[in-house]
CSV table of C-alpha atoms in Angstrom, one decimal:
chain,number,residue,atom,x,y,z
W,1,UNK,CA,14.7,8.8,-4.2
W,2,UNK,CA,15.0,9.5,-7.4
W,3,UNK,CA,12.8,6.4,-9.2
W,4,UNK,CA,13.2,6.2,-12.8
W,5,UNK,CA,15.4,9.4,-14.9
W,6,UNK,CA,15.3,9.7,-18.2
W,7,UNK,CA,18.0,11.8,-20.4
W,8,UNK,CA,17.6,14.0,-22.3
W,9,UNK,CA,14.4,15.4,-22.2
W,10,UNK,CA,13.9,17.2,-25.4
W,11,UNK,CA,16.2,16.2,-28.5
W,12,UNK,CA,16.1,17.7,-32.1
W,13,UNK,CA,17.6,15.3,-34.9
W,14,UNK,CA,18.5,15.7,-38.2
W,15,UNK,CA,17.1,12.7,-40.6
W,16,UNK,CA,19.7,9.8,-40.6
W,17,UNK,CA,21.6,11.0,-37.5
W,18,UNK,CA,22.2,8.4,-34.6
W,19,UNK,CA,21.1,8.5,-31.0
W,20,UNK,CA,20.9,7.0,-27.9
W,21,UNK,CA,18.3,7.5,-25.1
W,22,UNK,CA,19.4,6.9,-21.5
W,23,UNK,CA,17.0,6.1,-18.7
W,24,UNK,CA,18.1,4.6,-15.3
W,25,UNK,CA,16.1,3.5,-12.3
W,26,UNK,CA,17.1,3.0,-8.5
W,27,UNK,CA,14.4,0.8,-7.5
W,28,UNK,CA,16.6,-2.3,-8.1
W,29,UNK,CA,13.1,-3.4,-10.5
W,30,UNK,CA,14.0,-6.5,-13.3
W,31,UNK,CA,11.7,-5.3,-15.5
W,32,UNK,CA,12.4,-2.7,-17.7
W,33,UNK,CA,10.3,-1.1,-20.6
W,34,UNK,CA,10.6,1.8,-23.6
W,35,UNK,CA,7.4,3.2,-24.6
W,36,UNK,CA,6.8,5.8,-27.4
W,37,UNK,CA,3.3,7.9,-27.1
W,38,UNK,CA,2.3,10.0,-30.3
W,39,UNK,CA,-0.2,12.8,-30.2
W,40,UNK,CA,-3.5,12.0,-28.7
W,41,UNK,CA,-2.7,8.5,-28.6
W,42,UNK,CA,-1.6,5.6,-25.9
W,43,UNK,CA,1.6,4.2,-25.0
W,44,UNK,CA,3.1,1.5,-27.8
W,45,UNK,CA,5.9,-0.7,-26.3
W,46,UNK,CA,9.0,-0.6,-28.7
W,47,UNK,CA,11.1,-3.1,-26.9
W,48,UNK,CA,11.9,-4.5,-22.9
W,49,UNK,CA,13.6,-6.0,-20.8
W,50,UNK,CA,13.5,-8.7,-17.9
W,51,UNK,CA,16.8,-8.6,-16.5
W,52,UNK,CA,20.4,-7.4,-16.7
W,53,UNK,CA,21.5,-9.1,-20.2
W,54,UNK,CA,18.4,-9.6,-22.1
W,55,UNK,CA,16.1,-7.9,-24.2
W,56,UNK,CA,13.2,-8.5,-26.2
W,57,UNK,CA,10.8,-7.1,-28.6
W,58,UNK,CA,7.4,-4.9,-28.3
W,59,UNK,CA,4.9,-4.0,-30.6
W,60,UNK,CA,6.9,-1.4,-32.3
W,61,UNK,CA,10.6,-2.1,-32.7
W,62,UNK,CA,11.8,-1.4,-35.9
W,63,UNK,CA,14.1,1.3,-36.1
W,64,UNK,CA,14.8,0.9,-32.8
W,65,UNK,CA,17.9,-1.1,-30.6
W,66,UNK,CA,18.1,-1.3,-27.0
W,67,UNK,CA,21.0,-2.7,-24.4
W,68,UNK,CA,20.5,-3.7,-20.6
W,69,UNK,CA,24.5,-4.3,-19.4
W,70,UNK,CA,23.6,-2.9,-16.0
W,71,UNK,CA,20.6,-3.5,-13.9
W,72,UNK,CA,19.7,-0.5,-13.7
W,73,UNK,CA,19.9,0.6,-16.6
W,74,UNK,CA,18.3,0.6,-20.2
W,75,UNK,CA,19.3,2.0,-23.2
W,76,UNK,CA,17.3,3.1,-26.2
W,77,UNK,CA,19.4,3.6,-29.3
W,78,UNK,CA,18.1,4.9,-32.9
W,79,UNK,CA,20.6,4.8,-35.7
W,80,UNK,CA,19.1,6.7,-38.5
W,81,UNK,CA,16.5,8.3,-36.9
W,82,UNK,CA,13.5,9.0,-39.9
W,83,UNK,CA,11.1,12.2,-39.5
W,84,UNK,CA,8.8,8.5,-38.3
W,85,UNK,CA,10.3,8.7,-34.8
W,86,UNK,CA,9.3,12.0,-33.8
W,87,UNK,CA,7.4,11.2,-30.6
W,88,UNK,CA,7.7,11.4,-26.8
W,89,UNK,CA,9.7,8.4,-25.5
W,90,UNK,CA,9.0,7.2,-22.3
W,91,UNK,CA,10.8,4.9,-20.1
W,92,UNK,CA,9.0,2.6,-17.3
W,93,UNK,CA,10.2,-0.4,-14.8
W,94,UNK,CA,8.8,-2.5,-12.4
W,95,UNK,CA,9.5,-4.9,-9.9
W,96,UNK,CA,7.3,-8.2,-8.9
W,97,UNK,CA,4.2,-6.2,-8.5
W,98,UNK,CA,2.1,-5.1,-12.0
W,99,UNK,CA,3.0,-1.6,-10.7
W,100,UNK,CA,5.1,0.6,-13.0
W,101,UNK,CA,6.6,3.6,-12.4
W,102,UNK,CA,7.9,5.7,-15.1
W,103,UNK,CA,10.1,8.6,-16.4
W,104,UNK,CA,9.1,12.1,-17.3
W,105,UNK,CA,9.7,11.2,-21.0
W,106,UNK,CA,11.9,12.7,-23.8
W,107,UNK,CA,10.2,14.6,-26.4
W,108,UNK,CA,12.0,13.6,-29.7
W,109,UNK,CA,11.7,15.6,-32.9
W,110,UNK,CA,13.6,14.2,-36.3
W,111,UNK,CA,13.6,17.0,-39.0
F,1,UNK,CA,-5.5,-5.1,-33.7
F,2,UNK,CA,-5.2,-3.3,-30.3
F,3,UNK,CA,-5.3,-5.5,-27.4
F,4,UNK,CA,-6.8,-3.2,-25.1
F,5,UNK,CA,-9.6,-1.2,-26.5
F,6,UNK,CA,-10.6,1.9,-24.8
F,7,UNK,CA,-14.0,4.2,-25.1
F,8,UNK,CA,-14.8,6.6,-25.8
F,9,UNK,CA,-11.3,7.9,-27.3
F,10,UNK,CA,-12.4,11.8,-25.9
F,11,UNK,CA,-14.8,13.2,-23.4
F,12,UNK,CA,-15.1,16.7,-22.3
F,13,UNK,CA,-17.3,17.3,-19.3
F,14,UNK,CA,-19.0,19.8,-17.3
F,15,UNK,CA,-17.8,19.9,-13.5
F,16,UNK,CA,-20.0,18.1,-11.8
F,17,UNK,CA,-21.1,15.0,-14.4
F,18,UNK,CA,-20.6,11.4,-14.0
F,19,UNK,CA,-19.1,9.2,-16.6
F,20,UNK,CA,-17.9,6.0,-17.3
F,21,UNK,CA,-15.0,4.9,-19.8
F,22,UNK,CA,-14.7,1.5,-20.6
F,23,UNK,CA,-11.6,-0.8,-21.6
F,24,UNK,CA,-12.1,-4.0,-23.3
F,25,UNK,CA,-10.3,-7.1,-24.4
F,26,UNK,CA,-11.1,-10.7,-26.3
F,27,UNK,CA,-8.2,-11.9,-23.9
F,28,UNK,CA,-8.5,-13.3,-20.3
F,29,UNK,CA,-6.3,-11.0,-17.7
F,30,UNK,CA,-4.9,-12.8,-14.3
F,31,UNK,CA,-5.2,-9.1,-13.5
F,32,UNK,CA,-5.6,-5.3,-14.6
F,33,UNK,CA,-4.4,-2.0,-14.4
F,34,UNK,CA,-5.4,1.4,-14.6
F,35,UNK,CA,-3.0,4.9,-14.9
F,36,UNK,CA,-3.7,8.3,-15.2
F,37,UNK,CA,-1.7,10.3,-17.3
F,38,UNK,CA,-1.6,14.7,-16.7
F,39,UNK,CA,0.3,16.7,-19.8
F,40,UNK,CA,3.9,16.9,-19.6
F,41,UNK,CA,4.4,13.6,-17.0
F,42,UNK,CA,4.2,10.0,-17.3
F,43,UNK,CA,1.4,7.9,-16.4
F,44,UNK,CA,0.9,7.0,-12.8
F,45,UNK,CA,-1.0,4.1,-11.5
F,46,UNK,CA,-4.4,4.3,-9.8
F,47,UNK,CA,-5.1,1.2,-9.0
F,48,UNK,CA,-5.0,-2.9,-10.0
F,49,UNK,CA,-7.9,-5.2,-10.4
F,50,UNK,CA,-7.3,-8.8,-9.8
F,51,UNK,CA,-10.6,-10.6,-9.4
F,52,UNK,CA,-13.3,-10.8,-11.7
F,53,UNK,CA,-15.9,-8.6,-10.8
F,54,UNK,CA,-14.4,-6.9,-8.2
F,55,UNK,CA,-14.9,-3.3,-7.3
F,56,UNK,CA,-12.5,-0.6,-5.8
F,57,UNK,CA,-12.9,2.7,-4.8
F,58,UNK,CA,-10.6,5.2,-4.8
F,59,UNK,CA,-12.6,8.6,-3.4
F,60,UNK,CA,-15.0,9.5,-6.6
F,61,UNK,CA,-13.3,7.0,-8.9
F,62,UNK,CA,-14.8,3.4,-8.8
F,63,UNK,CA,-13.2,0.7,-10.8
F,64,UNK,CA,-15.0,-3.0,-11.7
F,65,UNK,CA,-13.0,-5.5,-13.1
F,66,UNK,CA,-15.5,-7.8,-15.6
F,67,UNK,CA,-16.8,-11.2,-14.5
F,68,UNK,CA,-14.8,-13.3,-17.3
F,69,UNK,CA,-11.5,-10.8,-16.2
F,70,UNK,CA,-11.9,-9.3,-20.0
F,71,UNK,CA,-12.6,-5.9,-19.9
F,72,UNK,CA,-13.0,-3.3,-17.1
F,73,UNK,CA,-14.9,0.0,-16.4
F,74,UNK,CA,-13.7,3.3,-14.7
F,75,UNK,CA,-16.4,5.6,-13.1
F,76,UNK,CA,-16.3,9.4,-11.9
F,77,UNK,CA,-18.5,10.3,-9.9
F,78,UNK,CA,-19.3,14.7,-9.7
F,79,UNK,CA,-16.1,15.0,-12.2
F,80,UNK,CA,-13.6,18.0,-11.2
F,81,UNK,CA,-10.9,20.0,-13.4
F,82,UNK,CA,-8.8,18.0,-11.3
F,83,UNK,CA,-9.6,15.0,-13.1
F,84,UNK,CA,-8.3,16.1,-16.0
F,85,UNK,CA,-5.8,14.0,-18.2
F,86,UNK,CA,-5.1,10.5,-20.0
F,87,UNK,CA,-6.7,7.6,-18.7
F,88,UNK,CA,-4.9,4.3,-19.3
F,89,UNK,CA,-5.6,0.4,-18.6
F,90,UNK,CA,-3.0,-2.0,-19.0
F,91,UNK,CA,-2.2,-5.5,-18.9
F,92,UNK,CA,0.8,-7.5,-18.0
F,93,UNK,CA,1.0,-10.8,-20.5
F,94,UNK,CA,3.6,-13.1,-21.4
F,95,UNK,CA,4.3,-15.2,-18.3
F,96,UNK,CA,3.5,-11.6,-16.6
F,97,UNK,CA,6.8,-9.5,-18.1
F,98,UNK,CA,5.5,-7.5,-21.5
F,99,UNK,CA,3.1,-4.6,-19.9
F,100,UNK,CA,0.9,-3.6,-22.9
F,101,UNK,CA,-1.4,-0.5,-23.0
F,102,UNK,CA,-4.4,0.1,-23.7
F,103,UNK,CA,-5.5,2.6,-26.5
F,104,UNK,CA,-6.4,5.4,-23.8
F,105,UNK,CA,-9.6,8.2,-23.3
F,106,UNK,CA,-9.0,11.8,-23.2
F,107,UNK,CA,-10.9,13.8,-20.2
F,108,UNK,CA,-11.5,17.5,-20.0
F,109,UNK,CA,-13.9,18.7,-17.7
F,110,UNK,CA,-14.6,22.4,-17.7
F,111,UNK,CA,-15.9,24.6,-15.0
């Protein structure tokens, strides 16, 4: 059982280059969510999702798009990634419990 | 303005101390969670708190959820290296699907 993947898991970017962040859960959970965590510091929710089609807007979602076509999945995508968005992302879902489980994160850096 | 306030942001430890970290909130909680986080991983849950003022142990680590469901307290009892890492509260709001972090307290404890 596999639970939640996330890919890739480290990423260098050039400023203004695009890129999308995959992460993919088998738990069959409706609730998906992308976190990013800078150093020494908690999680801030960039955007999430409560079902296959929709997607709505954390605390920190500028710069940021996401997509939810399948269940199971939930895509994060930057489009000119800015030296801003070096963090490590990290990807989480639940299902009808509080309970999340999450990925092992994807360390970002934009140079 | 955070939603979730944690203290103190650090603590390092001898092996052996108690402590207590606290997480607070001007909000009402139907209920509230706790994670640890170790380097390199994503967080994992301890436990949830749903009444207020309950208490649950989990082997040294007792965890009280306030009367008025505002704020909560974590405490270790005889700390170990093992305990080690990020510690986390969180909250589910918005008819129960945003999940929202709280601002997190570094442990060390040293042999």
């Amino acid at each position: 059982n596999a639970g939640v993947t996330q890919t890739p898991k480290f990423r260098v970017l050039k400023t203004g280059q695009s890129m999308t962040l995959l992460c993919a859960q088998d738990m069959n959970h409706e609730y998906m969510y992308w976190y990013r965590q800078d150093p020494g510091m908690g999680l801030r929710l960039i955007h999430y999702s409560v079902g296959e089609g929709t997607t709505a807007k954390g605390e920190v979602p500028d710069g940021y798009n996401v997509s939810r076509l399948k269940k199971q999945n939930f895509l994060l995508g930057l489009e000119s990634a800015a030296p801003s968005q070096t963090s490590v992302y990290f990807c989480a879902s639940r299902g009808v419990l509080p309970e999340a489980f999450f990925g092992q994160g994807t360390r970002l850096t934009v140079v | 303005t955070q939603l979730l306030e944690q203290s103190p942001q650090f603590l390092s430890i001898q092996e052996g101390e108690n402590l207590t970290v606290y997480c607070n909130s001007s909000s009402v909680f139907s209920s509230l969670q706790w994670y640890r986080q170790e380097p390199g991983e994503g967080p994992v849950l301890l436990v949830t708190v749903v009444t207020g003022g309950e208490v649950k142990k989990l082997k040294r680590l007792t965890f009280q959820f306030g009367d008025a469901r505002k704020d909560s307290s974590l405490h270790i009892t005889a700390a170990q290296p093992g305990d080690t890492g990020l510690y986390l509260c969180a909250v589910t709001t918005g008819t129960a699907s945003k999940l929202t972090f709280g601002t997190g307290t570094r442990l060390q404890v040293m042999l």
